[in-house]
Amino acid sequence: MDPTPVPAAPPAAPAAPAAGGRPAADPRSPVAEPGPGSGPTGSGGGPADEAVSIRISVSSPERMRELGRRLARLLRAGDLVLLTGQLGAGKTTLTRGLGEGLGVRGAVTSPTFVIARVHPPLGDGPPLVHADAYRLGGGLDEMEDLDLDVSLPESVVVVEWGEGKVEELSEERLHIVIDRAAGDTTDEVREVTLLGIGPRWAGVALGRLAEG
């Protein structure tokens, strides 16, 4: 059974991690360090505004895929993941690893031309809904036809280019920002910042993602 396109409703935009002050990456192994934005990030000051972050250096596409496989162990049905990064930064590669780690059916590829795909589980885990908001400029109004809000409670929903468009789907979400190594667009090293927003992520050990 092939992955099938599915509609969905958009989540609420996560706070973007602060830039600058990044140490040089060692391309030989992933290195985790506390990222910016740990602590309250919203105006309400309540539990939904709590955030925790970690930054990891990833040395190659295979290591990015491996990071996705490790991250899959921390995910569960109802989780919303937003991916931000330049074209070719590794968003789909990371999602491919997520699919492998979750044990879903079908190859994970860029969903640009179908907007969203649903990958059913091969076992007892949740389905993976993989959406691409790159070509959608209307935010929630355009995303709501995808019915992501309907899929979210029983699935892991990953939205590429979702920042500023789907945050209203959930107050609790994981925002992942992938940056190329500064000054060298041919370098495969990526700086990956994971920002967990809301009580769901307060007790999750994101730092373990850097372990081999």
PDB file of C-alpha atoms in Angstrom:
ATOM      1  CA  MET A   1       0.000   0.000   0.000  1.00  0.00           C
ATOM      2  CA  ASP A   2       1.482   3.287  -1.107  1.00  0.00           C
ATOM      3  CA  PRO A   3       1.489   6.445   1.016  1.00  0.00           C
ATOM      4  CA  THR A   4      -1.600   8.541   0.191  1.00  0.00           C
ATOM      5  CA  PRO A   5      -2.156  12.314   0.148  1.00  0.00           C
ATOM      6  CA  VAL A   6      -4.065  13.643   3.177  1.00  0.00           C
ATOM      7  CA  PRO A   7      -5.463  17.036   4.163  1.00  0.00           C
ATOM      8  CA  ALA A   8      -4.691  18.750   7.463  1.00  0.00           C
ATOM      9  CA  ALA A   9      -5.085  21.871   9.628  1.00  0.00           C
ATOM     10  CA  PRO A  10      -2.063  24.076  10.561  1.00  0.00           C
ATOM     11  CA  PRO A  11      -0.330  24.399  13.986  1.00  0.00           C
ATOM     12  CA  ALA A  12       0.789  27.500  15.917  1.00  0.00           C
ATOM     13  CA  ALA A  13       4.180  29.033  15.006  1.00  0.00           C
ATOM     14  CA  PRO A  14       7.047  28.150  17.310  1.00  0.00           C
ATOM     15  CA  ALA A  15       9.464  30.716  18.597  1.00  0.00           C
ATOM     16  CA  ALA A  16      12.562  30.848  16.360  1.00  0.00           C
ATOM     17  CA  PRO A  17      15.825  30.103  18.100  1.00  0.00           C
ATOM     18  CA  ALA A  18      18.263  32.955  18.461  1.00  0.00           C
ATOM     19  CA  ALA A  19      21.190  33.132  16.032  1.00  0.00           C
ATOM     20  CA  GLY A  20      24.855  33.831  16.554  1.00  0.00           C
ATOM     21  CA  GLY A  21      27.497  32.718  19.023  1.00  0.00           C
ATOM     22  CA  ARG A  22      27.808  29.252  17.480  1.00  0.00           C
ATOM     23  CA  PRO A  23      31.096  27.382  17.940  1.00  0.00           C
ATOM     24  CA  ALA A  24      32.742  25.768  14.924  1.00  0.00           C
ATOM     25  CA  ALA A  25      31.440  22.272  14.226  1.00  0.00           C
ATOM     26  CA  ASP A  26      33.599  19.177  14.256  1.00  0.00           C
ATOM     27  CA  PRO A  27      32.469  17.326  11.117  1.00  0.00           C
ATOM     28  CA  ARG A  28      33.502  13.977  12.575  1.00  0.00           C
ATOM     29  CA  SER A  29      30.719  13.624  15.101  1.00  0.00           C
ATOM     30  CA  PRO A  30      27.503  15.294  16.292  1.00  0.00           C
ATOM     31  CA  VAL A  31      27.977  17.744  19.126  1.00  0.00           C
ATOM     32  CA  ALA A  32      25.099  18.859  21.320  1.00  0.00           C
ATOM     33  CA  GLU A  33      25.001  22.071  23.295  1.00  0.00           C
ATOM     34  CA  PRO A  34      22.250  24.006  25.052  1.00  0.00           C
ATOM     35  CA  GLY A  35      20.400  26.048  22.456  1.00  0.00           C
ATOM     36  CA  PRO A  36      18.823  29.445  22.790  1.00  0.00           C
ATOM     37  CA  GLY A  37      15.272  29.756  23.982  1.00  0.00           C
ATOM     38  CA  SER A  38      15.210  27.463  27.004  1.00  0.00           C
ATOM     39  CA  GLY A  39      12.662  28.926  29.338  1.00  0.00           C
ATOM     40  CA  PRO A  40       9.385  30.799  28.837  1.00  0.00           C
ATOM     41  CA  THR A  41       8.940  32.026  25.256  1.00  0.00           C
ATOM     42  CA  GLY A  42       5.400  33.327  25.120  1.00  0.00           C
ATOM     43  CA  SER A  43       3.597  36.300  26.507  1.00  0.00           C
ATOM     44  CA  GLY A  44       1.278  34.359  28.776  1.00  0.00           C
ATOM     45  CA  GLY A  45       3.957  32.863  30.988  1.00  0.00           C
ATOM     46  CA  GLY A  46       1.908  29.666  31.408  1.00  0.00           C
ATOM     47  CA  PRO A  47       2.873  26.037  30.804  1.00  0.00           C
ATOM     48  CA  ALA A  48       2.230  26.312  27.045  1.00  0.00           C
ATOM     49  CA  ASP A  49       4.909  29.017  26.858  1.00  0.00           C
ATOM     50  CA  GLU A  50       7.650  26.822  28.307  1.00  0.00           C
ATOM     51  CA  ALA A  51      10.400  25.869  25.864  1.00  0.00           C
ATOM     52  CA  VAL A  52      13.540  23.779  25.915  1.00  0.00           C
ATOM     53  CA  SER A  53      16.142  23.626  23.157  1.00  0.00           C
ATOM     54  CA  ILE A  54      19.298  21.844  22.067  1.00  0.00           C
ATOM     55  CA  ARG A  55      21.713  22.428  19.182  1.00  0.00           C
ATOM     56  CA  ILE A  56      23.462  19.574  17.381  1.00  0.00           C
ATOM     57  CA  SER A  57      26.165  19.597  14.680  1.00  0.00           C
ATOM     58  CA  VAL A  58      25.476  17.011  11.970  1.00  0.00           C
ATOM     59  CA  SER A  59      28.339  16.091   9.647  1.00  0.00           C
ATOM     60  CA  SER A  60      26.646  14.379   6.681  1.00  0.00           C
ATOM     61  CA  PRO A  61      23.295  13.420   5.111  1.00  0.00           C
ATOM     62  CA  GLU A  62      23.579   9.933   6.623  1.00  0.00           C
ATOM     63  CA  ARG A  63      24.096  11.427  10.081  1.00  0.00           C
ATOM     64  CA  MET A  64      21.027  13.629   9.463  1.00  0.00           C
ATOM     65  CA  ARG A  65      19.024  10.521   8.636  1.00  0.00           C
ATOM     66  CA  GLU A  66      20.371   8.845  11.755  1.00  0.00           C
ATOM     67  CA  LEU A  67      19.297  11.868  13.810  1.00  0.00           C
ATOM     68  CA  GLY A  68      15.786  11.388  12.425  1.00  0.00           C
ATOM     69  CA  ARG A  69      15.799   7.731  13.460  1.00  0.00           C
ATOM     70  CA  ARG A  70      16.834   8.664  17.002  1.00  0.00           C
ATOM     71  CA  LEU A  71      14.263  11.447  17.192  1.00  0.00           C
ATOM     72  CA  ALA A  72      11.531   8.999  16.178  1.00  0.00           C
ATOM     73  CA  ARG A  73      12.024   7.188  19.501  1.00  0.00           C
ATOM     74  CA  LEU A  74      10.902  10.343  21.315  1.00  0.00           C
ATOM     75  CA  LEU A  75       7.809  10.976  19.200  1.00  0.00           C
ATOM     76  CA  ARG A  76       4.258   9.787  19.766  1.00  0.00           C
ATOM     77  CA  ALA A  77       0.813  10.263  18.266  1.00  0.00           C
ATOM     78  CA  GLY A  78      -0.300  13.885  18.561  1.00  0.00           C
ATOM     79  CA  ASP A  79       3.171  15.367  18.075  1.00  0.00           C
ATOM     80  CA  LEU A  80       3.549  18.269  15.669  1.00  0.00           C
ATOM     81  CA  VAL A  81       7.015  18.844  14.172  1.00  0.00           C
ATOM     82  CA  LEU A  82       7.852  21.966  12.149  1.00  0.00           C
ATOM     83  CA  LEU A  83      10.955  21.935   9.925  1.00  0.00           C
ATOM     84  CA  THR A  84      12.673  25.148   8.870  1.00  0.00           C
ATOM     85  CA  GLY A  85      15.739  25.448   6.637  1.00  0.00           C
ATOM     86  CA  GLN A  86      16.988  26.494   3.225  1.00  0.00           C
ATOM     87  CA  LEU A  87      16.373  24.410   0.122  1.00  0.00           C
ATOM     88  CA  GLY A  88      18.691  21.424   0.325  1.00  0.00           C
ATOM     89  CA  ALA A  89      19.374  21.901   4.032  1.00  0.00           C
ATOM     90  CA  GLY A  90      18.235  18.362   4.886  1.00  0.00           C
ATOM     91  CA  LYS A  91      14.581  18.664   5.966  1.00  0.00           C
ATOM     92  CA  THR A  92      13.376  15.736   3.863  1.00  0.00           C
ATOM     93  CA  THR A  93      16.474  13.694   4.758  1.00  0.00           C
ATOM     94  CA  LEU A  94      15.670  14.153   8.448  1.00  0.00           C
ATOM     95  CA  THR A  95      12.036  13.190   7.803  1.00  0.00           C
ATOM     96  CA  ARG A  96      13.169  10.080   5.926  1.00  0.00           C
ATOM     97  CA  GLY A  97      14.996   8.996   9.076  1.00  0.00           C
ATOM     98  CA  LEU A  98      11.868   9.735  11.121  1.00  0.00           C
ATOM     99  CA  GLY A  99       9.857   7.457   8.850  1.00  0.00           C
ATOM    100  CA  GLU A 100      12.411   4.679   9.243  1.00  0.00           C
ATOM    101  CA  GLY A 101      12.451   5.089  13.007  1.00  0.00           C
ATOM    102  CA  LEU A 102       8.654   5.128  13.261  1.00  0.00           C
ATOM    103  CA  GLY A 103       8.393   2.061  11.042  1.00  0.00           C
ATOM    104  CA  VAL A 104       5.961   3.398   8.465  1.00  0.00           C
ATOM    105  CA  ARG A 105       5.093   2.174   4.988  1.00  0.00           C
ATOM    106  CA  GLY A 106       6.410   3.802   1.824  1.00  0.00           C
ATOM    107  CA  ALA A 107       9.502   5.817   0.957  1.00  0.00           C
ATOM    108  CA  VAL A 108       9.542   9.317   2.438  1.00  0.00           C
ATOM    109  CA  THR A 109      10.183  11.831  -0.343  1.00  0.00           C
ATOM    110  CA  SER A 110       9.586  15.545  -0.771  1.00  0.00           C
ATOM    111  CA  PRO A 111       5.808  16.107  -0.690  1.00  0.00           C
ATOM    112  CA  THR A 112       6.024  19.402  -2.618  1.00  0.00           C
ATOM    113  CA  PHE A 113       3.781  18.385  -5.507  1.00  0.00           C
ATOM    114  CA  VAL A 114       1.129  16.580  -3.461  1.00  0.00           C
ATOM    115  CA  ILE A 115       1.381  18.916  -0.432  1.00  0.00           C
ATOM    116  CA  ALA A 116       0.870  16.070   2.034  1.00  0.00           C
ATOM    117  CA  ARG A 117       1.356  12.315   2.266  1.00  0.00           C
ATOM    118  CA  VAL A 118       0.208   9.830   4.874  1.00  0.00           C
ATOM    119  CA  HIS A 119       2.524   6.911   5.634  1.00  0.00           C
ATOM    120  CA  PRO A 120       0.597   4.154   7.475  1.00  0.00           C
ATOM    121  CA  PRO A 121       2.413   2.242  10.232  1.00  0.00           C
ATOM    122  CA  LEU A 122       3.767  -1.231   9.553  1.00  0.00           C
ATOM    123  CA  GLY A 123       3.267  -2.125  13.210  1.00  0.00           C
ATOM    124  CA  ASP A 124       1.548  -0.628  16.243  1.00  0.00           C
ATOM    125  CA  GLY A 125       3.080   2.848  15.976  1.00  0.00           C
ATOM    126  CA  PRO A 126       1.390   6.033  14.745  1.00  0.00           C
ATOM    127  CA  PRO A 127       1.102   7.008  11.077  1.00  0.00           C
ATOM    128  CA  LEU A 128       3.429   9.703   9.738  1.00  0.00           C
ATOM    129  CA  VAL A 129       1.804  12.669   7.982  1.00  0.00           C
ATOM    130  CA  HIS A 130       4.435  14.517   5.943  1.00  0.00           C
ATOM    131  CA  ALA A 131       3.350  17.922   4.591  1.00  0.00           C
ATOM    132  CA  ASP A 132       5.113  20.677   2.659  1.00  0.00           C
ATOM    133  CA  ALA A 133       3.826  24.239   3.060  1.00  0.00           C
ATOM    134  CA  TYR A 134       6.420  25.797   0.721  1.00  0.00           C
ATOM    135  CA  ARG A 135       3.919  26.633  -2.018  1.00  0.00           C
ATOM    136  CA  LEU A 136       1.172  27.715   0.354  1.00  0.00           C
ATOM    137  CA  GLY A 137       1.139  31.422   1.105  1.00  0.00           C
ATOM    138  CA  GLY A 138      -2.185  31.770   2.888  1.00  0.00           C
ATOM    139  CA  GLY A 139      -1.256  30.174   6.189  1.00  0.00           C
ATOM    140  CA  LEU A 140      -4.067  28.438   8.016  1.00  0.00           C
ATOM    141  CA  ASP A 141      -6.680  29.313   5.398  1.00  0.00           C
ATOM    142  CA  GLU A 142      -4.873  27.238   2.757  1.00  0.00           C
ATOM    143  CA  MET A 143      -3.657  24.539   5.134  1.00  0.00           C
ATOM    144  CA  GLU A 144      -7.050  23.767   6.681  1.00  0.00           C
ATOM    145  CA  ASP A 145      -8.173  21.923   3.545  1.00  0.00           C
ATOM    146  CA  LEU A 146      -5.515  19.323   4.355  1.00  0.00           C
ATOM    147  CA  ASP A 147      -7.353  18.416   7.597  1.00  0.00           C
ATOM    148  CA  LEU A 148      -4.098  18.256   9.533  1.00  0.00           C
ATOM    149  CA  ASP A 149      -6.073  19.027  12.672  1.00  0.00           C
ATOM    150  CA  VAL A 150      -8.046  15.840  12.090  1.00  0.00           C
ATOM    151  CA  SER A 151      -4.894  13.771  11.498  1.00  0.00           C
ATOM    152  CA  LEU A 152      -2.848  15.194  14.383  1.00  0.00           C
ATOM    153  CA  PRO A 153      -4.399  13.391  17.396  1.00  0.00           C
ATOM    154  CA  GLU A 154      -3.583   9.943  15.974  1.00  0.00           C
ATOM    155  CA  SER A 155      -0.463  10.741  13.932  1.00  0.00           C
ATOM    156  CA  VAL A 156       2.969  12.299  14.018  1.00  0.00           C
ATOM    157  CA  VAL A 157       2.607  15.343  11.746  1.00  0.00           C
ATOM    158  CA  VAL A 158       5.753  16.796  10.161  1.00  0.00           C
ATOM    159  CA  VAL A 159       5.416  20.056   8.202  1.00  0.00           C
ATOM    160  CA  GLU A 160       8.285  21.398   6.109  1.00  0.00           C
ATOM    161  CA  TRP A 161       8.229  25.200   5.667  1.00  0.00           C
ATOM    162  CA  GLY A 162       5.464  25.314   8.272  1.00  0.00           C
ATOM    163  CA  GLU A 163       6.737  28.221  10.377  1.00  0.00           C
ATOM    164  CA  GLY A 164       4.187  31.040  10.432  1.00  0.00           C
ATOM    165  CA  LYS A 165       1.563  28.866   8.743  1.00  0.00           C
ATOM    166  CA  VAL A 166       0.514  25.929  10.907  1.00  0.00           C
ATOM    167  CA  GLU A 167       1.355  26.802  14.498  1.00  0.00           C
ATOM    168  CA  GLU A 168      -2.313  27.134  15.396  1.00  0.00           C
ATOM    169  CA  LEU A 169      -2.626  23.368  15.128  1.00  0.00           C
ATOM    170  CA  SER A 170      -1.060  22.901  18.552  1.00  0.00           C
ATOM    171  CA  GLU A 171       0.380  24.918  21.423  1.00  0.00           C
ATOM    172  CA  GLU A 172       2.785  22.036  22.006  1.00  0.00           C
ATOM    173  CA  ARG A 173       5.188  21.376  19.164  1.00  0.00           C
ATOM    174  CA  LEU A 174       8.772  20.676  18.201  1.00  0.00           C
ATOM    175  CA  HIS A 175      10.381  23.265  15.942  1.00  0.00           C
ATOM    176  CA  ILE A 176      13.539  22.113  14.152  1.00  0.00           C
ATOM    177  CA  VAL A 177      15.751  24.645  12.363  1.00  0.00           C
ATOM    178  CA  ILE A 178      18.498  23.337  10.055  1.00  0.00           C
ATOM    179  CA  ASP A 179      21.291  25.766   9.124  1.00  0.00           C
ATOM    180  CA  ARG A 180      24.142  25.284   6.702  1.00  0.00           C
ATOM    181  CA  ALA A 181      27.680  25.755   8.006  1.00  0.00           C
ATOM    182  CA  ALA A 182      28.482  29.456   7.857  1.00  0.00           C
ATOM    183  CA  GLY A 183      30.497  30.659   4.883  1.00  0.00           C
ATOM    184  CA  ASP A 184      30.624  27.402   2.880  1.00  0.00           C
ATOM    185  CA  THR A 185      27.551  26.272   0.964  1.00  0.00           C
ATOM    186  CA  THR A 186      29.324  23.109  -0.243  1.00  0.00           C
ATOM    187  CA  ASP A 187      30.052  21.876   3.281  1.00  0.00           C
ATOM    188  CA  GLU A 188      27.779  19.031   4.384  1.00  0.00           C
ATOM    189  CA  VAL A 189      27.898  20.082   8.049  1.00  0.00           C
ATOM    190  CA  ARG A 190      24.560  21.306   9.372  1.00  0.00           C
ATOM    191  CA  GLU A 191      23.673  23.007  12.645  1.00  0.00           C
ATOM    192  CA  VAL A 192      20.359  21.591  13.858  1.00  0.00           C
ATOM    193  CA  THR A 193      18.464  23.432  16.586  1.00  0.00           C
ATOM    194  CA  LEU A 194      15.524  21.658  18.209  1.00  0.00           C
ATOM    195  CA  LEU A 195      13.098  23.825  20.178  1.00  0.00           C
ATOM    196  CA  GLY A 196      10.454  21.983  22.178  1.00  0.00           C
ATOM    197  CA  ILE A 197       7.497  24.195  23.088  1.00  0.00           C
ATOM    198  CA  GLY A 198       4.950  23.423  25.797  1.00  0.00           C
ATOM    199  CA  PRO A 199       4.672  20.932  28.671  1.00  0.00           C
ATOM    200  CA  ARG A 200       4.868  17.959  26.279  1.00  0.00           C
ATOM    201  CA  TRP A 201       8.572  18.692  25.718  1.00  0.00           C
ATOM    202  CA  ALA A 202       9.517  19.969  29.184  1.00  0.00           C
ATOM    203  CA  GLY A 203      10.634  16.532  30.392  1.00  0.00           C
ATOM    204  CA  VAL A 204      11.990  15.146  27.097  1.00  0.00           C
ATOM    205  CA  ALA A 205      15.745  14.534  27.077  1.00  0.00           C
ATOM    206  CA  LEU A 206      16.530  16.142  23.721  1.00  0.00           C
ATOM    207  CA  GLY A 207      20.233  16.083  24.592  1.00  0.00           C
ATOM    208  CA  ARG A 208      20.265  12.300  24.107  1.00  0.00           C
ATOM    209  CA  LEU A 209      19.817  12.871  20.391  1.00  0.00           C
ATOM    210  CA  ALA A 210      23.517  13.722  20.148  1.00  0.00           C
ATOM    211  CA  GLU A 211      24.531  10.360  21.536  1.00  0.00           C
ATOM    212  CA  GLY A 212      25.838   7.841  19.004  1.00  0.00           C
TER     213      GLY A 212
END
